[in-house]
PDB file of C-alpha atoms in Angstrom:
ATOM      1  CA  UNK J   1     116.728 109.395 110.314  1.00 66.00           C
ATOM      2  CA  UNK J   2     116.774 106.688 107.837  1.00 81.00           C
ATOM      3  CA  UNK J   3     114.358 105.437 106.251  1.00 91.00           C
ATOM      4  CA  UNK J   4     113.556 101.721 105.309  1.00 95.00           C
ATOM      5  CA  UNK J   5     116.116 100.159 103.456  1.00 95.00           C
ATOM      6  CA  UNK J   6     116.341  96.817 100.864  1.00 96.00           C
ATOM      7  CA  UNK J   7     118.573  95.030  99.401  1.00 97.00           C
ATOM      8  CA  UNK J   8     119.313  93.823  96.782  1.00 97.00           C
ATOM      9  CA  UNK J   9     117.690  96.304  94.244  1.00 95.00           C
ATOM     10  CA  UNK J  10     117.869  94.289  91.470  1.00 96.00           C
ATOM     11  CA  UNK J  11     117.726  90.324  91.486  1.00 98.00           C
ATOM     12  CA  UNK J  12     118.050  88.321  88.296  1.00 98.00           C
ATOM     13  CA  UNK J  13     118.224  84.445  88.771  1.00 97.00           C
ATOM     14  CA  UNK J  14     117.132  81.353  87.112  1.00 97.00           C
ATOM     15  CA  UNK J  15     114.090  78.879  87.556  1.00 97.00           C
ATOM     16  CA  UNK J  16     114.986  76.773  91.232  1.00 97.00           C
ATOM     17  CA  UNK J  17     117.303  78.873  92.255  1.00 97.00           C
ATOM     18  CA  UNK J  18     117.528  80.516  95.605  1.00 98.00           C
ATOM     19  CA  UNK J  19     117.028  84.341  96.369  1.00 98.00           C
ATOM     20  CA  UNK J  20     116.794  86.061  99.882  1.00 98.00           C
ATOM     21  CA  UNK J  21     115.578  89.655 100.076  1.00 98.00           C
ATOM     22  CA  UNK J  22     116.351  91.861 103.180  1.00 98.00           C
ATOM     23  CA  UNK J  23     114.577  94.496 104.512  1.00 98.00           C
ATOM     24  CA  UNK J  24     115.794  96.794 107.234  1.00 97.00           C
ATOM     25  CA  UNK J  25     112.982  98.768 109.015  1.00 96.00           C
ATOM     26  CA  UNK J  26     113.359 102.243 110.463  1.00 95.00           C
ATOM     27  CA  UNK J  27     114.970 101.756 113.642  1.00 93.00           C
ATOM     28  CA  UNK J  28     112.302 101.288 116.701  1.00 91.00           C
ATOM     29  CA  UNK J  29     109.826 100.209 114.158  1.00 93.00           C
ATOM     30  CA  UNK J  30     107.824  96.924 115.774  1.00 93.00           C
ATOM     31  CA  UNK J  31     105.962  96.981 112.969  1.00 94.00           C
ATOM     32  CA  UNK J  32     107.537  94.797 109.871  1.00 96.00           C
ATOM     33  CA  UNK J  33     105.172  94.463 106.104  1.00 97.00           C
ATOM     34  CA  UNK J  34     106.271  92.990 103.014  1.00 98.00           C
ATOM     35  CA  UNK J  35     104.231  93.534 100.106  1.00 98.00           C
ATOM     36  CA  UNK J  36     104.616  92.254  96.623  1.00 98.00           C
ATOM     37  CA  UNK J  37     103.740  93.809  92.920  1.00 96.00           C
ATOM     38  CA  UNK J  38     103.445  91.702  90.043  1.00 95.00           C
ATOM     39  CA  UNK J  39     103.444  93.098  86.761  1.00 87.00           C
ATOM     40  CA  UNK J  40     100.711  95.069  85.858  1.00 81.00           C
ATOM     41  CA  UNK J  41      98.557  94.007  88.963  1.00 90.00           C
ATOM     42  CA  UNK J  42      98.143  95.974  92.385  1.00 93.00           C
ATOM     43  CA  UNK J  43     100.653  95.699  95.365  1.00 96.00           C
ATOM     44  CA  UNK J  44      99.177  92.572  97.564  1.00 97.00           C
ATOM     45  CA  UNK J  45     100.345  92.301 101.029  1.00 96.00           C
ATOM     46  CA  UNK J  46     102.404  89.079 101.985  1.00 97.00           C
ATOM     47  CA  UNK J  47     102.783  89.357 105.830  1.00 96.00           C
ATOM     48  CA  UNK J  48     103.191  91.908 108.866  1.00 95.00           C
ATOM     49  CA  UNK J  49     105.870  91.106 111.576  1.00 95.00           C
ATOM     50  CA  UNK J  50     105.518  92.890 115.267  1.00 93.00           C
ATOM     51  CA  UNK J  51     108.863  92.725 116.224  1.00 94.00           C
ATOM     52  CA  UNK J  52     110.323  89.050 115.428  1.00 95.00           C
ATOM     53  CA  UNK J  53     106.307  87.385 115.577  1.00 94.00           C
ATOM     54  CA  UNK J  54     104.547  87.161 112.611  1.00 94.00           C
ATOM     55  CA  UNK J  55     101.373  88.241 113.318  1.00 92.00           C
ATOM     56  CA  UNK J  56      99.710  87.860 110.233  1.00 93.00           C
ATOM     57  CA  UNK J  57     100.783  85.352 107.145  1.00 94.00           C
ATOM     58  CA  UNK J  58      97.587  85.225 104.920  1.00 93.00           C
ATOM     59  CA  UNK J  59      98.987  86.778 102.102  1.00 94.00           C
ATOM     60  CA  UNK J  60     102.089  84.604 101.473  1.00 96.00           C
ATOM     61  CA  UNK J  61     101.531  82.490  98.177  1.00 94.00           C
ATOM     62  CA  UNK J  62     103.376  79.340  98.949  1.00 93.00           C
ATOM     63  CA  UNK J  63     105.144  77.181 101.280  1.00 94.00           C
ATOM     64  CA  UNK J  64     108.180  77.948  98.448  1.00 97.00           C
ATOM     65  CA  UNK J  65     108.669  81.587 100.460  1.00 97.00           C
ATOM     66  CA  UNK J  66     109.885  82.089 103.973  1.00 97.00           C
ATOM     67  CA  UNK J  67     109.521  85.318 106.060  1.00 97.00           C
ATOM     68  CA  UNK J  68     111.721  85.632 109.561  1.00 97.00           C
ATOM     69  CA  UNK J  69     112.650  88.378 111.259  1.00 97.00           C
ATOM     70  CA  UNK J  70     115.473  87.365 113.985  1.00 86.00           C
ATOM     71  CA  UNK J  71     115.531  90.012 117.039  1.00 88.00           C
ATOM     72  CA  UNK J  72     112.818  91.877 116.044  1.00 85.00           C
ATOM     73  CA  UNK J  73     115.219  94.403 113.816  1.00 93.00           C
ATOM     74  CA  UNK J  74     116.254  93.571 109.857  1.00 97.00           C
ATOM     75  CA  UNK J  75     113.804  91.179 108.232  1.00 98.00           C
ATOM     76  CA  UNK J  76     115.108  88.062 105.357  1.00 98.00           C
ATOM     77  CA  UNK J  77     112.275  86.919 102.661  1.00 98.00           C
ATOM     78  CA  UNK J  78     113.623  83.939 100.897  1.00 98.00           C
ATOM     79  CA  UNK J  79     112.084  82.134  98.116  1.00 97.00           C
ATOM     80  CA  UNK J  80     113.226  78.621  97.102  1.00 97.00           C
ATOM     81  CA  UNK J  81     112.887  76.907  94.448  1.00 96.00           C
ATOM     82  CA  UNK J  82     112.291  80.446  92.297  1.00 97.00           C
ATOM     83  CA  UNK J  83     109.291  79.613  89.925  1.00 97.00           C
ATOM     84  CA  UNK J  84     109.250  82.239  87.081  1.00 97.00           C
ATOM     85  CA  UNK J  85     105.170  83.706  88.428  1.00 96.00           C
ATOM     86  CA  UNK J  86     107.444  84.785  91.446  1.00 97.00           C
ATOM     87  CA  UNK J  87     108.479  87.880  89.059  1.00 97.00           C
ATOM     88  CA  UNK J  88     107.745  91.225  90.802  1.00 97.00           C
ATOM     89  CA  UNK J  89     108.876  94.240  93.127  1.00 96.00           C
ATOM     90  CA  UNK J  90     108.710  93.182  96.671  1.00 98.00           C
ATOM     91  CA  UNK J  91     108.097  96.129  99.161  1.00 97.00           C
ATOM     92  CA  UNK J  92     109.028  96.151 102.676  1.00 97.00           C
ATOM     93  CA  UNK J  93     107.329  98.710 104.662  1.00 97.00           C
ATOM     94  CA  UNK J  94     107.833  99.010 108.576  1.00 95.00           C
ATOM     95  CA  UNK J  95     105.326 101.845 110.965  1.00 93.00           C
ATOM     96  CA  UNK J  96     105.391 102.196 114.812  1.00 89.00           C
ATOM     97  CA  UNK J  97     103.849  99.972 117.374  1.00 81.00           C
ATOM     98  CA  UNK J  98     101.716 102.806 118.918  1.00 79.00           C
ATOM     99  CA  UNK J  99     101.192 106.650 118.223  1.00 76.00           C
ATOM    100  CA  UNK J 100     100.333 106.056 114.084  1.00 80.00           C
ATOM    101  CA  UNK J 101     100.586 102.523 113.300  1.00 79.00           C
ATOM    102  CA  UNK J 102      98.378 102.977 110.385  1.00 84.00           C
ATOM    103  CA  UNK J 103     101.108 105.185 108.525  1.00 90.00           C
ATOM    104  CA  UNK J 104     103.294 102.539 106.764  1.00 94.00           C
ATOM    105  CA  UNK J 105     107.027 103.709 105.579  1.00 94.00           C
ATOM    106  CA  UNK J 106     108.064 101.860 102.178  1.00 95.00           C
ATOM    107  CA  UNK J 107     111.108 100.917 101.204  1.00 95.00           C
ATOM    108  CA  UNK J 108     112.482 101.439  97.673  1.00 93.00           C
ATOM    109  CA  UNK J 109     111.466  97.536  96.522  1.00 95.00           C
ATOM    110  CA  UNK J 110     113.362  94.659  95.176  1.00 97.00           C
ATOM    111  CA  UNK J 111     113.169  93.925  91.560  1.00 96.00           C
ATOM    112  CA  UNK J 112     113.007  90.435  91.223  1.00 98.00           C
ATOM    113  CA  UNK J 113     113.159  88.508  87.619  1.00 97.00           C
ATOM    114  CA  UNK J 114     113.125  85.119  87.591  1.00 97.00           C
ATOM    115  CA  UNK J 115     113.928  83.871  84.262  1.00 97.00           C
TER     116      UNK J 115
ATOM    117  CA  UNK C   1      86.210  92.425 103.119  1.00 77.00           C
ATOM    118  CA  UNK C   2      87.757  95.485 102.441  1.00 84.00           C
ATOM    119  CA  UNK C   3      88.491  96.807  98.387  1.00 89.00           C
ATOM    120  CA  UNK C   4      89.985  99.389  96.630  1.00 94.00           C
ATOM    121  CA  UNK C   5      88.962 100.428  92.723  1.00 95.00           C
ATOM    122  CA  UNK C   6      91.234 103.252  91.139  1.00 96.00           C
ATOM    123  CA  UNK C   7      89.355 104.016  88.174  1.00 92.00           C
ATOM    124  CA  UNK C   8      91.919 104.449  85.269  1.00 91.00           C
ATOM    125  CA  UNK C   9      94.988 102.929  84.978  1.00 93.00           C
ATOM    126  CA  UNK C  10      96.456 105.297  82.712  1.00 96.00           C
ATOM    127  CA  UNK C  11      95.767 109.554  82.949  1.00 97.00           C
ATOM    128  CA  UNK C  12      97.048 112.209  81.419  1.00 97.00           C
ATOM    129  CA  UNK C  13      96.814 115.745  81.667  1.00 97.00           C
ATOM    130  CA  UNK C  14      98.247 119.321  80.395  1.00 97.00           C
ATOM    131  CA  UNK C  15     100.341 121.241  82.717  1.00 97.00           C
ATOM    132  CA  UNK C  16      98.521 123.144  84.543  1.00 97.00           C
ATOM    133  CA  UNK C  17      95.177 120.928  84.354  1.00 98.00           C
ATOM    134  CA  UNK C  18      93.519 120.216  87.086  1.00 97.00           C
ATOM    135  CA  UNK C  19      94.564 116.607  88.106  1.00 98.00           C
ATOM    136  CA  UNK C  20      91.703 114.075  89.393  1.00 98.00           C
ATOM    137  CA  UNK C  21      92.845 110.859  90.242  1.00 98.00           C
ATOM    138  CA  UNK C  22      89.718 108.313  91.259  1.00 97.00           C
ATOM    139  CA  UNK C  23      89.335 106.104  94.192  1.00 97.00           C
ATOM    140  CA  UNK C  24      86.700 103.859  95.540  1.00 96.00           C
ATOM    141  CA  UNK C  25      86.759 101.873  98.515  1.00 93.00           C
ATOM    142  CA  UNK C  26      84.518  98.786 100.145  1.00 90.00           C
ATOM    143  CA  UNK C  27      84.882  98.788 103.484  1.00 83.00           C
ATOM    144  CA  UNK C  28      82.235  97.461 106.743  1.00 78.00           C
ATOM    145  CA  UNK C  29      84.353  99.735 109.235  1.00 78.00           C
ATOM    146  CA  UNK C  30      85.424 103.116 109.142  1.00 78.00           C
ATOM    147  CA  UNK C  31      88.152 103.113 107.029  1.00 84.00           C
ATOM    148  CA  UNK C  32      91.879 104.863 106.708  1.00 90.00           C
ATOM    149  CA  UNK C  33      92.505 105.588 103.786  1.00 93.00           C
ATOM    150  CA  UNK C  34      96.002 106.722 102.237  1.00 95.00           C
ATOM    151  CA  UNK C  35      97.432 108.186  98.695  1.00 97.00           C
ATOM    152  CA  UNK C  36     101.148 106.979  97.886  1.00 97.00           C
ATOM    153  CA  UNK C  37     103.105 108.355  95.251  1.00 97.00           C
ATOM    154  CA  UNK C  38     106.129 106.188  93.405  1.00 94.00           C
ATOM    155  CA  UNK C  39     108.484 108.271  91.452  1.00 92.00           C
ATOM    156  CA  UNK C  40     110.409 106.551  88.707  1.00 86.00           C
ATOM    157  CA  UNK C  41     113.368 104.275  90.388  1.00 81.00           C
ATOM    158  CA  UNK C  42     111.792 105.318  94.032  1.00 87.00           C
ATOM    159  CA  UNK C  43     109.643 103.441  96.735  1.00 88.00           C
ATOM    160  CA  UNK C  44     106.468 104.673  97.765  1.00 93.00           C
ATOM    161  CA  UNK C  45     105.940 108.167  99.291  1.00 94.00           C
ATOM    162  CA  UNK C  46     102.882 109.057 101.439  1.00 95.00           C
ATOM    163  CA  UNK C  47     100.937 112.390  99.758  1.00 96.00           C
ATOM    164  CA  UNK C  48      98.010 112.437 102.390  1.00 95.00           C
ATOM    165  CA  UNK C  49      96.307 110.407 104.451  1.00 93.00           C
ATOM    166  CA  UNK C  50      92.969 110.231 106.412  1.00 92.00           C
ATOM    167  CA  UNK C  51      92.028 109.076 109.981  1.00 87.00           C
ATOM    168  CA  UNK C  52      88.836 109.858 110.847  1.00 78.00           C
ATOM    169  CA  UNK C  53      89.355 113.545 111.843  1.00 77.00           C
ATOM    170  CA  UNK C  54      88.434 116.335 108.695  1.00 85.00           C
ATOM    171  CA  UNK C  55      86.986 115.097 105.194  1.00 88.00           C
ATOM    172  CA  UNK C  56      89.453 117.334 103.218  1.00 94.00           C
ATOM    173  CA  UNK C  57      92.792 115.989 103.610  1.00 94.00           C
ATOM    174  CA  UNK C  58      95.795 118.055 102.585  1.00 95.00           C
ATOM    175  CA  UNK C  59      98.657 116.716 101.865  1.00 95.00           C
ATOM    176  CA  UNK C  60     102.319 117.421 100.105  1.00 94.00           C
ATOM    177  CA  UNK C  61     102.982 118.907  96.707  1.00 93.00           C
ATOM    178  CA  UNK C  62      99.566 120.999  96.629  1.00 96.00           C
ATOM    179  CA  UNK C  63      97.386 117.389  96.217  1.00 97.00           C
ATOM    180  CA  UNK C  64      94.078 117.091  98.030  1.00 97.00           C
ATOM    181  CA  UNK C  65      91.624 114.770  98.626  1.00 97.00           C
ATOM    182  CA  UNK C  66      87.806 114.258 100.328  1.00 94.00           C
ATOM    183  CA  UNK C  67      86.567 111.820 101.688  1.00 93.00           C
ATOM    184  CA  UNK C  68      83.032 111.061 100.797  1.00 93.00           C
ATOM    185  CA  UNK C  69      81.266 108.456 102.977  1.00 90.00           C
ATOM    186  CA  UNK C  70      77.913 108.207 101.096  1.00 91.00           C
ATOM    187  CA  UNK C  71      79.894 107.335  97.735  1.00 92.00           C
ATOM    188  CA  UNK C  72      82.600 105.580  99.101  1.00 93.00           C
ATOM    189  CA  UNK C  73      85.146 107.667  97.601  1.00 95.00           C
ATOM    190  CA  UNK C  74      88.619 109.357  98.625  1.00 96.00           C
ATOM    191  CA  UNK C  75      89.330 111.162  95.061  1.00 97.00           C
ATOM    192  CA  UNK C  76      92.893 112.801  94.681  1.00 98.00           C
ATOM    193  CA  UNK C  77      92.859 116.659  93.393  1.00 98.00           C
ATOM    194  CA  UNK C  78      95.959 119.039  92.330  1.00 98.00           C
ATOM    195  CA  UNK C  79      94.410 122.500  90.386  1.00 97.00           C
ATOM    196  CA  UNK C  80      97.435 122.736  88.514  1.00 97.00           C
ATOM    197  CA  UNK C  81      99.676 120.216  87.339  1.00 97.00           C
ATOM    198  CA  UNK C  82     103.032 120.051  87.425  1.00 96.00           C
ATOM    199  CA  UNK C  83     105.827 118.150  84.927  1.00 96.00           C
ATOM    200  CA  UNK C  84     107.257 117.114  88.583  1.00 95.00           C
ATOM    201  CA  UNK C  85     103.961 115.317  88.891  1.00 96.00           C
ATOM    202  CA  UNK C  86     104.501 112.582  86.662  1.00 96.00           C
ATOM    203  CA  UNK C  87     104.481 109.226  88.396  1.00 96.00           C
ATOM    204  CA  UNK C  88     102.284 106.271  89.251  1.00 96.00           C
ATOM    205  CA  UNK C  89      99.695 106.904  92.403  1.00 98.00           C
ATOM    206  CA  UNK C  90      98.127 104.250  94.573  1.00 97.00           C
ATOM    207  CA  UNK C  91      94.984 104.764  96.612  1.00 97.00           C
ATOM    208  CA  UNK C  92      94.839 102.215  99.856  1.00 96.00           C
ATOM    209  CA  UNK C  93      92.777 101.362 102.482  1.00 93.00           C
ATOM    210  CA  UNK C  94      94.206 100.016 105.959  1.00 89.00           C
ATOM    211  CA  UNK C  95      92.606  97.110 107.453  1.00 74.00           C
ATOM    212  CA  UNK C  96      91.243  98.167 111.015  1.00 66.00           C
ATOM    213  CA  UNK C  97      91.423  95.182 112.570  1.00 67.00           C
ATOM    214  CA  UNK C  98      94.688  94.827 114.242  1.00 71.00           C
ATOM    215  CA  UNK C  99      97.287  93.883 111.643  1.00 80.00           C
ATOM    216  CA  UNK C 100      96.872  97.535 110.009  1.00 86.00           C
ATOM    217  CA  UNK C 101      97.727  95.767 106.463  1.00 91.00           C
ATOM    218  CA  UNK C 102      96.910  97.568 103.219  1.00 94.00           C
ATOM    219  CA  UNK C 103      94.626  96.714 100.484  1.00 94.00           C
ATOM    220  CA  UNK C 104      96.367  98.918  97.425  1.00 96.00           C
ATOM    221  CA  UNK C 105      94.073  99.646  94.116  1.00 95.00           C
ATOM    222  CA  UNK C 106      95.686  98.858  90.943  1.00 95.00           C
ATOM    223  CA  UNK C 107      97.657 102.406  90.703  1.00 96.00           C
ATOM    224  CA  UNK C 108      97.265 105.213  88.155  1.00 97.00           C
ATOM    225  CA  UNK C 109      99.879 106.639  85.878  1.00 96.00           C
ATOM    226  CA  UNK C 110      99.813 109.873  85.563  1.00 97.00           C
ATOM    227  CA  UNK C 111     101.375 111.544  82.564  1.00 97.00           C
ATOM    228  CA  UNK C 112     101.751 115.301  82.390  1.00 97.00           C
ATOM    229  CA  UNK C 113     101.775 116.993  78.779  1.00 96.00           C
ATOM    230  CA  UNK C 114     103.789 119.994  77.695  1.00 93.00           C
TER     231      UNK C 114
END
């Protein structure tokens, strides 16, 4: 089975540019989390998807970064204009909608400089 | 609210020390609580995790850990230490109230000596 995939793994772009992060869950996963790690800080959570709703957005720092998750399957996080605090690893995670919710599956992360 | 303190950002130990890795937690509900290890390069790999069943958790690569409920703590144990072991370790407590988000400590570093 695979396990919860990102791409890119490395991002390196410039002050206003755009970036778009994707995230594919493990297949039959409702359950959708990205997470974000800024230097030196803890991992914060950003949002959770079930299935293509978000069902919880409290974490997202900005109007400047937006979350979808078309069809319920591979989720897009895109941030635009890049502002250089946005520097960080960005997690997706993904866990089942019932038998062990609670157990999250991360995803190798997405280095993201913004210079 | 729900909070997680890992006490040391930085640890190191000799191979074959025991390892003790701290965690505290605030939380008004029964919490989950979970250890996640990052390798070098790698995402985040579950060690243990508990759910409400027995305090002493086991979980992969001979760690441990007990939850305490009257000092709000869900330490991580290994009695011997490994070179393997070397990575960075996050203690995190899962919000119970439908979303099932985490709230990660700051993560420890732990550095294993020849």
């Amino acid at each position: 089975e695979a396990g919860v995939t990102q791409f890119p793994s490395h991002s390196v772009i410039e002050k206003g540019q755009t970036v778009t992060l994707r995230c594919d869950p493990i297949s039959g996963h409702d359950n959708l989390y990205w997470y974000r790690r800024v230097m030196g800080k803890e991992i914060k959570f950003l949002l959770h998807f079930v299935k293509e709703s978000k069902q919880d957005e409290s974490g997202m720092p900005n109007n400047r970064f937006l979350a979808e998750r078309t069809g319920g399957t591979y989720s897009t996080l895109k941030v635009q204009p890049a502002e250089l605090e946005d520097s960080g690893v960005y997690f997706c995670a993904s866990s089942q909608r019932s038998g062990d919710p609670y157990e999250q599956y991360f995803g190798p992360g997405t280095r993201l400089t913004v210079t | 609210a729900q909070s997680v303190t890992q006490l040391g950002s930085h640890v190191s130990v000799s191979e074959g020390a025991l390892v003790l890795l701290r965690c505290n937690y605030s939380s008004s509900v029964p919490p989950y609580l979970f250890w996640y290890v990052q390798y070098p390069n790698q995402g985040l790999q579950l060690l243990l995790k508990y759910t409400s069943a027995a305090t002493l958790v086991k979980g992969i690569n001979g760690f441990e850990a007990e939850f305490k409920k009257s000092e709000t703590s869900f330490h991580l144990t290994k009695p011997s230490a490994h070179m393997s072991d070397a990575a960075e370790y996050f203690c995190a407590v899962s919000v119970t109230s439908g979303t099932y988000k985490y709230i990660f400590g700051t993560g420890t570093r732990l550095k294993v000596l020849a």
